[in-house]
Tab-separated table of N, CA and C and ligand atoms in Angstrom:
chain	number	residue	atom	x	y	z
K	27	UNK	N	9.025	4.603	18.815
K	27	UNK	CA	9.149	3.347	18.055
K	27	UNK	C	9.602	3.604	16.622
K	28	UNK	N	8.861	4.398	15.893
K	28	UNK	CA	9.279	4.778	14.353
K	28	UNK	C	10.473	5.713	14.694
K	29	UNK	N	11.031	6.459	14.897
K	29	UNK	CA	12.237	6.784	15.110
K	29	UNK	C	13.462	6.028	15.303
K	30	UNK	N	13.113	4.816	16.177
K	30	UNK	CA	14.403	4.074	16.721
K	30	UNK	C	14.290	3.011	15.389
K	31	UNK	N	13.343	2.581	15.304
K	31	UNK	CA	12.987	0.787	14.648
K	31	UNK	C	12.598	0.975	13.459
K	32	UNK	N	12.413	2.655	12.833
K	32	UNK	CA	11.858	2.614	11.556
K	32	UNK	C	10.109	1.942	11.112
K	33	UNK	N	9.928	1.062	12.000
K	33	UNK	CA	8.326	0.525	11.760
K	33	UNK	C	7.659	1.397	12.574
K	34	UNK	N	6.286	1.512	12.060
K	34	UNK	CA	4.823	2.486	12.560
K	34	UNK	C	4.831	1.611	13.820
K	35	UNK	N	4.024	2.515	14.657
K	35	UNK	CA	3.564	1.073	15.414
K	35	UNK	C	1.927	1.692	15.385
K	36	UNK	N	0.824	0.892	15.992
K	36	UNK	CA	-0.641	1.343	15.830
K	36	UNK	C	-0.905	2.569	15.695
K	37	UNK	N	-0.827	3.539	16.754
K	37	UNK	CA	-0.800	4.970	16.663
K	37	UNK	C	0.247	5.584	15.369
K	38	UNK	N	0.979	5.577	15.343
K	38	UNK	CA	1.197	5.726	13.859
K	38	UNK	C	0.579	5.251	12.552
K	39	UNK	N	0.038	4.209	12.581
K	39	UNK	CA	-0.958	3.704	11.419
K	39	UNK	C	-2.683	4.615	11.715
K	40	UNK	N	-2.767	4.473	12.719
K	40	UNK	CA	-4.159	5.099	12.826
K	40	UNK	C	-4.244	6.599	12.777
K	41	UNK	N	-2.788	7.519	11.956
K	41	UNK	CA	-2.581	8.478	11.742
K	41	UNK	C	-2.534	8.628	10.568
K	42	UNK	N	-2.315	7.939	9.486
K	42	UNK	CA	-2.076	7.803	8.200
K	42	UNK	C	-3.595	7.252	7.405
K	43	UNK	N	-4.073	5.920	8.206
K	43	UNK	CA	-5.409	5.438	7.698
K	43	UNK	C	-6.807	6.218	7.359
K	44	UNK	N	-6.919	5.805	6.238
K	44	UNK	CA	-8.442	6.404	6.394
K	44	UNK	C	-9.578	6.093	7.114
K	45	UNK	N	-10.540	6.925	7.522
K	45	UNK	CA	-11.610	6.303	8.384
K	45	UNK	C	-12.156	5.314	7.914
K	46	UNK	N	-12.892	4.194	8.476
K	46	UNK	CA	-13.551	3.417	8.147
K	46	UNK	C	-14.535	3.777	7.566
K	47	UNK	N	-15.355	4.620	7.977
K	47	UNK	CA	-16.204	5.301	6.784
K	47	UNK	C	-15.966	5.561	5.612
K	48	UNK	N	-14.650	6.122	5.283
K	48	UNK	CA	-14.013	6.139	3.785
K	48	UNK	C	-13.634	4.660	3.178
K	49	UNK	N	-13.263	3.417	4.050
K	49	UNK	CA	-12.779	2.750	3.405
K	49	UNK	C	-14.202	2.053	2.938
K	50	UNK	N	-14.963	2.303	3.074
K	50	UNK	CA	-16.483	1.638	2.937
K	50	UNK	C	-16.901	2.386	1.525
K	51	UNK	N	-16.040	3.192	0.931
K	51	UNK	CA	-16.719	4.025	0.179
K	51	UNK	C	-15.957	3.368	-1.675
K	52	UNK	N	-14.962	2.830	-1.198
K	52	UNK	CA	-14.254	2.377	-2.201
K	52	UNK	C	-12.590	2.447	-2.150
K	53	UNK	N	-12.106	2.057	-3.039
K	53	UNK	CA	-10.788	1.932	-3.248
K	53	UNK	C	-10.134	3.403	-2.535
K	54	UNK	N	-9.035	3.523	-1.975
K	54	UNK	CA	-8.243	4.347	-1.199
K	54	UNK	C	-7.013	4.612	-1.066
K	55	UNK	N	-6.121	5.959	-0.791
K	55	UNK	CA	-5.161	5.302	-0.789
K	55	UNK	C	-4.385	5.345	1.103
K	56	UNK	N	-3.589	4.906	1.160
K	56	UNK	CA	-2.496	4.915	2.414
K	56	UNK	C	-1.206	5.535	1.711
K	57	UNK	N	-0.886	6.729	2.620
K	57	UNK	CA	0.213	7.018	2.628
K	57	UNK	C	1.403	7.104	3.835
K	58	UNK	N	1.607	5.984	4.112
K	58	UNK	CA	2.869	5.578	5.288
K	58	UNK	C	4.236	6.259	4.866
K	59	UNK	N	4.459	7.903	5.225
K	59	UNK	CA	5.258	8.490	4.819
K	59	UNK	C	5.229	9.512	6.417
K	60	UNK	N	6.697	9.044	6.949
K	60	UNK	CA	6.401	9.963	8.247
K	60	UNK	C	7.426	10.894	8.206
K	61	UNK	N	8.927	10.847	7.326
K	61	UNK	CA	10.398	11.627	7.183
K	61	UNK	C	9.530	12.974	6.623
K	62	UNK	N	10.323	13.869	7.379
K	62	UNK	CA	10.294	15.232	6.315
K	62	UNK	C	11.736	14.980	5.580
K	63	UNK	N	11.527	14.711	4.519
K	63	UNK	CA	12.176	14.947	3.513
K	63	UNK	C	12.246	15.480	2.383
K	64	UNK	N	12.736	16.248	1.609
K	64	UNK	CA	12.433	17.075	0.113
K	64	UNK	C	11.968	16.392	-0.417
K	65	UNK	N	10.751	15.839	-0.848
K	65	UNK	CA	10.429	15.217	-1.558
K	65	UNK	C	8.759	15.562	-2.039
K	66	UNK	N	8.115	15.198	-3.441
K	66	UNK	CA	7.085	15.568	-3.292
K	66	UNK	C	6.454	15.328	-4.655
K	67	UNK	N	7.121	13.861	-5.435
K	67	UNK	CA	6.131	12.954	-6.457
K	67	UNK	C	5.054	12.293	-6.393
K	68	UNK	N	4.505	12.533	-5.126
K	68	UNK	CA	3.390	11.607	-5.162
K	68	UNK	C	2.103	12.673	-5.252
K	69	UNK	N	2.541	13.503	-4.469
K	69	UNK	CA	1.705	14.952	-5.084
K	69	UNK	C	1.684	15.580	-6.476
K	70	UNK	N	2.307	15.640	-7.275
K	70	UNK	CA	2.753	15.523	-9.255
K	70	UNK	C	2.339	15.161	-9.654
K	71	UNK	N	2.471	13.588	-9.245
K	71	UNK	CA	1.748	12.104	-9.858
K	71	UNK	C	0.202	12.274	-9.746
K	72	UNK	N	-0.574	12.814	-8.399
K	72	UNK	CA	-1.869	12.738	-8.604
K	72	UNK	C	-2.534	13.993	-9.206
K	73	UNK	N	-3.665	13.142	-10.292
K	73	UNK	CA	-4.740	14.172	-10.928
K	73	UNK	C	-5.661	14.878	-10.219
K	74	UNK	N	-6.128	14.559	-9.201
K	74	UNK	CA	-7.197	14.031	-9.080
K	74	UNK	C	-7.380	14.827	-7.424
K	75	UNK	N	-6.307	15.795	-6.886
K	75	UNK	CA	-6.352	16.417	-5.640
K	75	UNK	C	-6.887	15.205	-4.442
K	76	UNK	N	-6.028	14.413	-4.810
K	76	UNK	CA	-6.139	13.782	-3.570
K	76	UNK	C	-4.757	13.587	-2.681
K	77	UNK	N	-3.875	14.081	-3.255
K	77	UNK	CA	-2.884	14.633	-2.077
K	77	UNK	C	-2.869	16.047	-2.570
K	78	UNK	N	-2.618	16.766	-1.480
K	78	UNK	CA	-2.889	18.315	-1.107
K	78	UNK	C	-1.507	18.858	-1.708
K	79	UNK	N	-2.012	20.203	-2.439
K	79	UNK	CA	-0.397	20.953	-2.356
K	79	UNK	C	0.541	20.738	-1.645
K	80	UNK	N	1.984	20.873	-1.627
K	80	UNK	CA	2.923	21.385	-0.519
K	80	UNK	C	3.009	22.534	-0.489
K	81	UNK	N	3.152	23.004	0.943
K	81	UNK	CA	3.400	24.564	1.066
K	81	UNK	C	5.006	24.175	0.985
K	82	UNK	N	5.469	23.431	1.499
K	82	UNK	CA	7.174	23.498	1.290
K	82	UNK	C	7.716	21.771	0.748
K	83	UNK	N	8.575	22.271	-0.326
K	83	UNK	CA	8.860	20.513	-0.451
K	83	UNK	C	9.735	19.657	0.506
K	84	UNK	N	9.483	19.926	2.291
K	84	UNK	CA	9.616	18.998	2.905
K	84	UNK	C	8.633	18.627	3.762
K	85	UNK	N	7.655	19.124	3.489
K	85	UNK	CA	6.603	18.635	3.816
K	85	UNK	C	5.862	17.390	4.027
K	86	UNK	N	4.720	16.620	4.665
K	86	UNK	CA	4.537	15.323	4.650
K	86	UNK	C	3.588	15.349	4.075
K	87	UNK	N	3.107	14.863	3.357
K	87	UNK	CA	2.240	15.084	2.041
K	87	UNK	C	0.601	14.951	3.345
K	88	UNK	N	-0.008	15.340	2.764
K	88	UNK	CA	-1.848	15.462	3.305
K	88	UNK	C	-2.654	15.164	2.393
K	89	UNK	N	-3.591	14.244	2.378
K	89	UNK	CA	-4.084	13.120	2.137
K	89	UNK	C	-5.830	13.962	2.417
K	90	UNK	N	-6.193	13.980	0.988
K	90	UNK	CA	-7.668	14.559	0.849
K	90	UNK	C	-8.358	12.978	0.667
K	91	UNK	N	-8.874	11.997	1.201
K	91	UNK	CA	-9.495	10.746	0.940
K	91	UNK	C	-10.649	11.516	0.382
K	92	UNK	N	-11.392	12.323	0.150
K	92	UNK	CA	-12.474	12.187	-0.505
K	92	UNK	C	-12.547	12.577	-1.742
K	93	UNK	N	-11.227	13.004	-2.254
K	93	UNK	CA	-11.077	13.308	-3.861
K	93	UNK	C	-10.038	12.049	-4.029
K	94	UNK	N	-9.543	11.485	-3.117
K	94	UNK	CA	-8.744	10.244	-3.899
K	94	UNK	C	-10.395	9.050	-4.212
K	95	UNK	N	-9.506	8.700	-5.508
K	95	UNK	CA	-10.238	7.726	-6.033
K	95	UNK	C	-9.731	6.213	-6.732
K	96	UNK	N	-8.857	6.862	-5.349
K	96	UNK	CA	-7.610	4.439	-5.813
K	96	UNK	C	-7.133	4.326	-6.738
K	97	UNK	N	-6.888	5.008	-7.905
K	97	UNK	CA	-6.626	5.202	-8.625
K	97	UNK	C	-5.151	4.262	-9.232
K	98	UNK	N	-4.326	3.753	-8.134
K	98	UNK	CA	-3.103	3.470	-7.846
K	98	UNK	C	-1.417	4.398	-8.183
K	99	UNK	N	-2.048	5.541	-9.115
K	99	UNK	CA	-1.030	6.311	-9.949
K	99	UNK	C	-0.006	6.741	-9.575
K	100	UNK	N	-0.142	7.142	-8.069
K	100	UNK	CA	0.796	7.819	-6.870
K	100	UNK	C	1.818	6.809	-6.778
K	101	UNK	N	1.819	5.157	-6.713
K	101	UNK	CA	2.097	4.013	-6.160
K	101	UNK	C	3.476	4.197	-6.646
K	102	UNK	N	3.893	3.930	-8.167
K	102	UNK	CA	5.221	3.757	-8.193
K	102	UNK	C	6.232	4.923	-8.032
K	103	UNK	N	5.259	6.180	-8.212
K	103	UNK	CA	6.096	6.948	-8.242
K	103	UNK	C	6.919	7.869	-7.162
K	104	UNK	N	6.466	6.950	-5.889
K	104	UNK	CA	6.788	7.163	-4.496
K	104	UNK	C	8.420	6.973	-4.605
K	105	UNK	N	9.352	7.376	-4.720
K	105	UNK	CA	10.811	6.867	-3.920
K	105	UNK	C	10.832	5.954	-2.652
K	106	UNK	N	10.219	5.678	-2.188
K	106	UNK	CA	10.213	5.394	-0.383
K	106	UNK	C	9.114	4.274	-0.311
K	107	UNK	N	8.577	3.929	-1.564
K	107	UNK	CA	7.559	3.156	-1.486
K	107	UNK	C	6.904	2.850	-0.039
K	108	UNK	N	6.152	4.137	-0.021
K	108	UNK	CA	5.314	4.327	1.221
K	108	UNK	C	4.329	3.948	1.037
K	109	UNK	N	3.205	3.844	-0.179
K	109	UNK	CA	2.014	4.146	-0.439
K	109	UNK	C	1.564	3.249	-0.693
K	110	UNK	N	0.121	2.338	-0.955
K	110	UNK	CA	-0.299	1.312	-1.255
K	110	UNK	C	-1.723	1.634	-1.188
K	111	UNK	N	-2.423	1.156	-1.998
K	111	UNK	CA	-3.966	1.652	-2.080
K	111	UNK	C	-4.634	0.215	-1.749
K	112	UNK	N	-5.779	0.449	-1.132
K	112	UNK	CA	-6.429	-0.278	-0.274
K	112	UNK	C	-8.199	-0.539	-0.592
K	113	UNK	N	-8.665	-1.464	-1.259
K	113	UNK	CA	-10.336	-1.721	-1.359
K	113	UNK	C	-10.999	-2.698	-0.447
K	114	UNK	N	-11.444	-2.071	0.229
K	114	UNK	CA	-12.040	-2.853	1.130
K	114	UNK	C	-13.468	-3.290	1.103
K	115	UNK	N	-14.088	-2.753	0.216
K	115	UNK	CA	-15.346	-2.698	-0.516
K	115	UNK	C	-14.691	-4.018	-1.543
K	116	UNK	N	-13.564	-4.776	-1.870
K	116	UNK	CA	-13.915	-6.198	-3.038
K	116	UNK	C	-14.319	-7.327	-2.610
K	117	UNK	N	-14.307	-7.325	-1.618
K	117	UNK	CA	-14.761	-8.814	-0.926
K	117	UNK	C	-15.468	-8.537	0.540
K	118	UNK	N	-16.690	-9.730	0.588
K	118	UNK	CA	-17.480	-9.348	2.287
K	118	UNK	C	-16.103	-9.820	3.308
K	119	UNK	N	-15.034	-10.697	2.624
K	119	UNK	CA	-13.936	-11.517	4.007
K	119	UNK	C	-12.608	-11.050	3.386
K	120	UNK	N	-12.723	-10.577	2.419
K	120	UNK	CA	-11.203	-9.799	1.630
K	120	UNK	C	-10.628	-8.504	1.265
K	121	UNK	N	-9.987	-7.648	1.733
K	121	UNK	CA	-9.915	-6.213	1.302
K	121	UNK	C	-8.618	-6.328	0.118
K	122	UNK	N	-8.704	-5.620	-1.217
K	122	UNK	CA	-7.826	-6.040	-2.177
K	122	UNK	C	-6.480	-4.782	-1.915
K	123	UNK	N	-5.112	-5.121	-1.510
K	123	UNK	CA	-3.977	-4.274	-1.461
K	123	UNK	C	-3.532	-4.233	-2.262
K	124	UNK	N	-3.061	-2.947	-3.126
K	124	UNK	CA	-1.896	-2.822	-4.653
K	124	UNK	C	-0.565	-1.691	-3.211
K	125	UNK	N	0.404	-2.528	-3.407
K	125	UNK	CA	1.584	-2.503	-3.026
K	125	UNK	C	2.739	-2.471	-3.978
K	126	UNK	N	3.805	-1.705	-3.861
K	126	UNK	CA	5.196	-1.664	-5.018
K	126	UNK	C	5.844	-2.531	-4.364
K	127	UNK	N	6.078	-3.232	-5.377
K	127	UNK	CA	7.392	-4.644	-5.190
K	127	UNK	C	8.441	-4.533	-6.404
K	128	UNK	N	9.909	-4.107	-5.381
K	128	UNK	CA	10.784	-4.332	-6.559
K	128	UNK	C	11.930	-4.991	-6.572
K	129	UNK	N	11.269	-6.685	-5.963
K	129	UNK	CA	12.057	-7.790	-6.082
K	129	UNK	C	11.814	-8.571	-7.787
K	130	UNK	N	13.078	-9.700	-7.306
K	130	UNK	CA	12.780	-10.400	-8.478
K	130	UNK	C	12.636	-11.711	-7.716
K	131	UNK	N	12.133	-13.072	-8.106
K	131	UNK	CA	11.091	-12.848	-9.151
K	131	UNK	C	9.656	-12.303	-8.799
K	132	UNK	N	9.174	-11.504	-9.325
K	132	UNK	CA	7.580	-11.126	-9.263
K	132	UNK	C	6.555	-11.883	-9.431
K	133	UNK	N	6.100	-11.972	-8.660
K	133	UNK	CA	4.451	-13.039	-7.873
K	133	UNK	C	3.693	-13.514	-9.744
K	134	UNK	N	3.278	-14.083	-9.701
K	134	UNK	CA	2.343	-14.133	-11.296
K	134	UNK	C	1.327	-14.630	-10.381
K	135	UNK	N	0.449	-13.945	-11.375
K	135	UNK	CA	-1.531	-13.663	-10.764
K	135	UNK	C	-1.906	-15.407	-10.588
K	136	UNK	N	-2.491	-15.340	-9.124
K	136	UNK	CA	-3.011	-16.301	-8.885
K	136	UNK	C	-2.305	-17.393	-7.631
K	137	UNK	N	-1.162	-17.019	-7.658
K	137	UNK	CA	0.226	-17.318	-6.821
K	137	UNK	C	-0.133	-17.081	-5.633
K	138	UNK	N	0.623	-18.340	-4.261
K	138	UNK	CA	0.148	-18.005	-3.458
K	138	UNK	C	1.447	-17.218	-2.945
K	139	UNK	N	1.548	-16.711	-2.094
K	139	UNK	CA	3.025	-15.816	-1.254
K	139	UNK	C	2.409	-15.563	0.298
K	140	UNK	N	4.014	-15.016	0.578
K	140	UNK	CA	3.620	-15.379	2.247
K	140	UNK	C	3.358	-13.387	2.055
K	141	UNK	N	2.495	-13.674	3.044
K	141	UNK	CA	2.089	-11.831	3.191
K	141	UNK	C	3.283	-11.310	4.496
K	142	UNK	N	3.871	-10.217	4.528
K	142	UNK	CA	4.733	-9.741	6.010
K	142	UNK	C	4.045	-8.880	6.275
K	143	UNK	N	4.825	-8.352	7.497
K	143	UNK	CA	4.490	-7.229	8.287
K	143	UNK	C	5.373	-6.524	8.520
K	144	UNK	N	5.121	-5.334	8.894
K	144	UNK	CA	6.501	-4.139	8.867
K	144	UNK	C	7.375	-4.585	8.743
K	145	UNK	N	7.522	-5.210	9.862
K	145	UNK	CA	9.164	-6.138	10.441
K	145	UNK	C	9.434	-6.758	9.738
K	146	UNK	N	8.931	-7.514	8.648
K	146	UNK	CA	9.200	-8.486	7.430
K	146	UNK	C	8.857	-9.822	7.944
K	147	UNK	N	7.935	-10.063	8.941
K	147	UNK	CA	7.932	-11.125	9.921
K	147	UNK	C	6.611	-11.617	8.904
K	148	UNK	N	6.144	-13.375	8.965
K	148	UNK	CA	4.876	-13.561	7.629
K	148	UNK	C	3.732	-13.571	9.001
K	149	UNK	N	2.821	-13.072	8.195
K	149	UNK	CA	1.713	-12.971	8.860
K	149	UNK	C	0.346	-13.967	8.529
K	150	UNK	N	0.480	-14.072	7.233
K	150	UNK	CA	-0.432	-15.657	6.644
K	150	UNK	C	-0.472	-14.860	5.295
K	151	UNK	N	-0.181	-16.618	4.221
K	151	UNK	CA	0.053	-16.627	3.302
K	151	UNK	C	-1.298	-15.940	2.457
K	152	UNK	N	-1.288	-15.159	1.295
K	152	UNK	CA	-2.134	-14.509	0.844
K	152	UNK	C	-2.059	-14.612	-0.782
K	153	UNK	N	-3.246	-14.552	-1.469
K	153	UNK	CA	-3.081	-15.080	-2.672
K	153	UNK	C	-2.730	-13.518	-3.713
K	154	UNK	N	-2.321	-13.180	-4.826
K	154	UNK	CA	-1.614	-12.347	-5.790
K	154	UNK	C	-2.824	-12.505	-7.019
K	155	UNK	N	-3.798	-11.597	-6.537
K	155	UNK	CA	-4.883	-11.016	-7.642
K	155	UNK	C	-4.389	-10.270	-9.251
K	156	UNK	N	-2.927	-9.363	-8.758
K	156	UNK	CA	-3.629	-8.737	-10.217
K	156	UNK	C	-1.559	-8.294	-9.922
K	157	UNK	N	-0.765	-8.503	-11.224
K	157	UNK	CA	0.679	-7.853	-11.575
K	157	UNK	C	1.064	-6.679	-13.054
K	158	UNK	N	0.972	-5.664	-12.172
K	158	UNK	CA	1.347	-4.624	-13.250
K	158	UNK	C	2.510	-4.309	-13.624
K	159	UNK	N	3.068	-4.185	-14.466
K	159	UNK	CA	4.679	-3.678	-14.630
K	159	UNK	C	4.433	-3.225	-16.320
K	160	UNK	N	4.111	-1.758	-16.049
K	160	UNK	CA	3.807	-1.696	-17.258
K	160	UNK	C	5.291	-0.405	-17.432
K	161	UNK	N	5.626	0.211	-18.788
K	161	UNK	CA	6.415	0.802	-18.946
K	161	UNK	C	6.266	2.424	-17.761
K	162	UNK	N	5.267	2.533	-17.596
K	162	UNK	CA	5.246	3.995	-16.906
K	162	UNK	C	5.438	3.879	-15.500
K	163	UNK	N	5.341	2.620	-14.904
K	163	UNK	CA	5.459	2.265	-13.640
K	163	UNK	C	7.123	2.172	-13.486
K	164	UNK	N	7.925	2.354	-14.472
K	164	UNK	CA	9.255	2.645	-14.205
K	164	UNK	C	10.032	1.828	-13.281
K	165	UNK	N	10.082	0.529	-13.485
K	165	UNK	CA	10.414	-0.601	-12.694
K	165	UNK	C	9.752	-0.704	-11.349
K	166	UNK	N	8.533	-0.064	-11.074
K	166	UNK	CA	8.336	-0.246	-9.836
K	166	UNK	C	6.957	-0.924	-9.933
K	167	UNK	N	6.836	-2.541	-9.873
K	167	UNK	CA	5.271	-3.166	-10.673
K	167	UNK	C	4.514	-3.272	-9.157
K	168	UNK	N	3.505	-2.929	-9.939
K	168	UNK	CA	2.481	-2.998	-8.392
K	168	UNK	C	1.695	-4.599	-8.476
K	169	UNK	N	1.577	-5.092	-7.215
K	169	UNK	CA	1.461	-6.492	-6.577
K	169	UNK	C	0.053	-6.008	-6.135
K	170	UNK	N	-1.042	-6.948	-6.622
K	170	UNK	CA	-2.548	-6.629	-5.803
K	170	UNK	C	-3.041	-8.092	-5.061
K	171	UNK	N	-2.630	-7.926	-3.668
K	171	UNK	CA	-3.015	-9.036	-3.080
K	171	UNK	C	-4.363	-8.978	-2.383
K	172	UNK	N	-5.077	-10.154	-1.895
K	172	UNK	CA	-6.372	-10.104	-1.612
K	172	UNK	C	-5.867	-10.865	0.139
K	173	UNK	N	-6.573	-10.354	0.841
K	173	UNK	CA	-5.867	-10.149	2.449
K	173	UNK	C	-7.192	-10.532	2.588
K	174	UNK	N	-7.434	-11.029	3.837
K	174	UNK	CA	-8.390	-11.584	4.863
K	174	UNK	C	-8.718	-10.246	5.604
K	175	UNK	N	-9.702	-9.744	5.888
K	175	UNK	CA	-9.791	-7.966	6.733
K	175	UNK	C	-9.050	-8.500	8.159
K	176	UNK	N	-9.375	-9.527	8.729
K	176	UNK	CA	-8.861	-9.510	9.893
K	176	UNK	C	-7.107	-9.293	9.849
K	177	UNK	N	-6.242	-9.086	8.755
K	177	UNK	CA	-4.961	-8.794	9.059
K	177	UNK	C	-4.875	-7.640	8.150
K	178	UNK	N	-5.914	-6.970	7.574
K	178	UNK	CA	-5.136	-6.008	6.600
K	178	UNK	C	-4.478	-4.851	6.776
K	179	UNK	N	-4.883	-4.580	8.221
K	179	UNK	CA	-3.996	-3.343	8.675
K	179	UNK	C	-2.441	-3.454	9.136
K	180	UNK	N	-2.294	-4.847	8.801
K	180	UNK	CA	-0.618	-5.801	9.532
K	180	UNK	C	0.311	-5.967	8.331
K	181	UNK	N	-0.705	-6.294	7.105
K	181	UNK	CA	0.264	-6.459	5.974
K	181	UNK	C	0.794	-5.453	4.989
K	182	UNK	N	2.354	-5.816	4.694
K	182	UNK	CA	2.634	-4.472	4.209
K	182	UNK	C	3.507	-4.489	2.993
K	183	UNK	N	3.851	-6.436	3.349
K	183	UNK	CA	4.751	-6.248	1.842
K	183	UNK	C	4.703	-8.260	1.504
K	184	UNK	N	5.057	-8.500	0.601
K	184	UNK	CA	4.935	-10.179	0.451
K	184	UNK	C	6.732	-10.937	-0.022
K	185	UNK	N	6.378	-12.197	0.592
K	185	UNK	CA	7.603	-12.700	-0.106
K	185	UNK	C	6.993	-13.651	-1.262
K	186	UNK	N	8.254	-13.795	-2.155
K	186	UNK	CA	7.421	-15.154	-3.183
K	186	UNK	C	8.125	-16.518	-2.856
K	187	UNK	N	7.574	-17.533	-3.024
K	187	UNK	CA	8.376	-18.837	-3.091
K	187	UNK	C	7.866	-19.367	-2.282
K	188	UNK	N	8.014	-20.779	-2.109
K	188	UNK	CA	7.462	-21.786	-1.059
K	188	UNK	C	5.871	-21.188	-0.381
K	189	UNK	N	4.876	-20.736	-1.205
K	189	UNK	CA	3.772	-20.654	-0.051
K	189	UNK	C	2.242	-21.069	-1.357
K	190	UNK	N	2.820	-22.229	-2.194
K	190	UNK	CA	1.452	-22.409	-3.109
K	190	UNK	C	0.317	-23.082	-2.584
K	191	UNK	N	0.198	-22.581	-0.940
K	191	UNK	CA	-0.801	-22.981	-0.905
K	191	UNK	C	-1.482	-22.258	0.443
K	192	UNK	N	-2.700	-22.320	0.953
K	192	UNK	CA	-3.321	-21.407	1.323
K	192	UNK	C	-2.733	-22.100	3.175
K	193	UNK	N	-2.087	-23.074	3.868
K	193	UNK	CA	-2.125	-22.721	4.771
K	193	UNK	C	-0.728	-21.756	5.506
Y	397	SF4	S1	-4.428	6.733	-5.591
Y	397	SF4	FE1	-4.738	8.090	-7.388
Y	397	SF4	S2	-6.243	9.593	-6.690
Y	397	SF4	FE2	-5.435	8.600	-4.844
Y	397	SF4	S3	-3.751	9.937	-4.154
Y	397	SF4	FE3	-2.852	8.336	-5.480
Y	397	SF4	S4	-2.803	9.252	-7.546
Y	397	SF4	FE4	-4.227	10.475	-6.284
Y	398	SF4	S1	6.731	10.573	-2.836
Y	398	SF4	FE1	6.682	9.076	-1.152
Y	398	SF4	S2	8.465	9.578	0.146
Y	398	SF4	FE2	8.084	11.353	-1.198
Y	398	SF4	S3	6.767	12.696	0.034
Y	398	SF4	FE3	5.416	11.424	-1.227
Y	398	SF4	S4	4.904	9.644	0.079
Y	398	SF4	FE4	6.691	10.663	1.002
């Protein structure tokens, strides 16, 4: 499926995810990065050994969840905007997603937007908690939407426009 169609399909997500036990522990990150490709900023970017050395820079980066600490820092500096950090610990019916969005125009906090899924298909409209675009994020502003748990493993990116309202 990810070979032909480019999208994960379950078994590919449940390769990348952290255990539920970790996501219970606090903020996290996801790294949906399956190409070996030379690449290897998101490992640079973190302080904090929560992605692992590369032994070679085509490597697929490895993901220590118990020294990541959500930090979001990895986020823009992905090329491939693979990565998105995940709290599932902010709400008992809401897990909070920081995702890179580098459309225009950008969501403003409080906004409702339609949430997608791999495919870009909407999955239900979701409200826009928190917009960063600060100079170090290097045009790449991170979007923190607040998701319902029952879809958060579906959503992966948002559109803006036509969705100010929650149905
Ligand atoms: S979210 Fe922060 S701590 Fe976690 S891998 Fe990214 S940069 Fe490292
Ligand atoms: S920066 Fe992004 S594309 Fe590059 S290796 Fe890391 S996760 Fe993969």
């Amino acid at each position: 499926m990810l070979k032909t169609t480019g999208v994960p399909n379950d078994q590919d997500l449940d390769g990348v995810f952290p255990p539920q036990e970790r996501l219970g522990k606090g903020p996290v990150v996801v790294v949906e990065c399956f190409e070996t490709i030379p690449c290897n900023p998101c490992y640079t970017a973190c302080h904090f050994g929560g992605i692992e050395a590369f032994k070679d820079i085509t490597d697929l980066p490895t993901i220590d969840f118990e020294k990541c600490n959500g930090c979001t820092l990895c986020i823009s500096n992905c090329p491939g905007l693979a990565i998105m950090v995940i709290d599932y610990q902010y709400h008992k019916d809401y897990v909070k997603m920081t995702i890179p969005y580098e459309f225009f125009p950008l969501p403003k906090e409080g906004e409702w937007v339609k949430g997608l899924d791999r495919r870009g298909e909407v999955v239900i409209n979701v409200q826009v908690i928190l917009v960063k675009n600060a100079k170090h994020q290097d045009k790449t502003p991170l979007i923190s939407i607040a998701v319902p748990k029952a879809h958060f493993k579906k959503l992966r990116n948002i559109e803006v426009g036509d969705s100010n309202d929650q149905s």
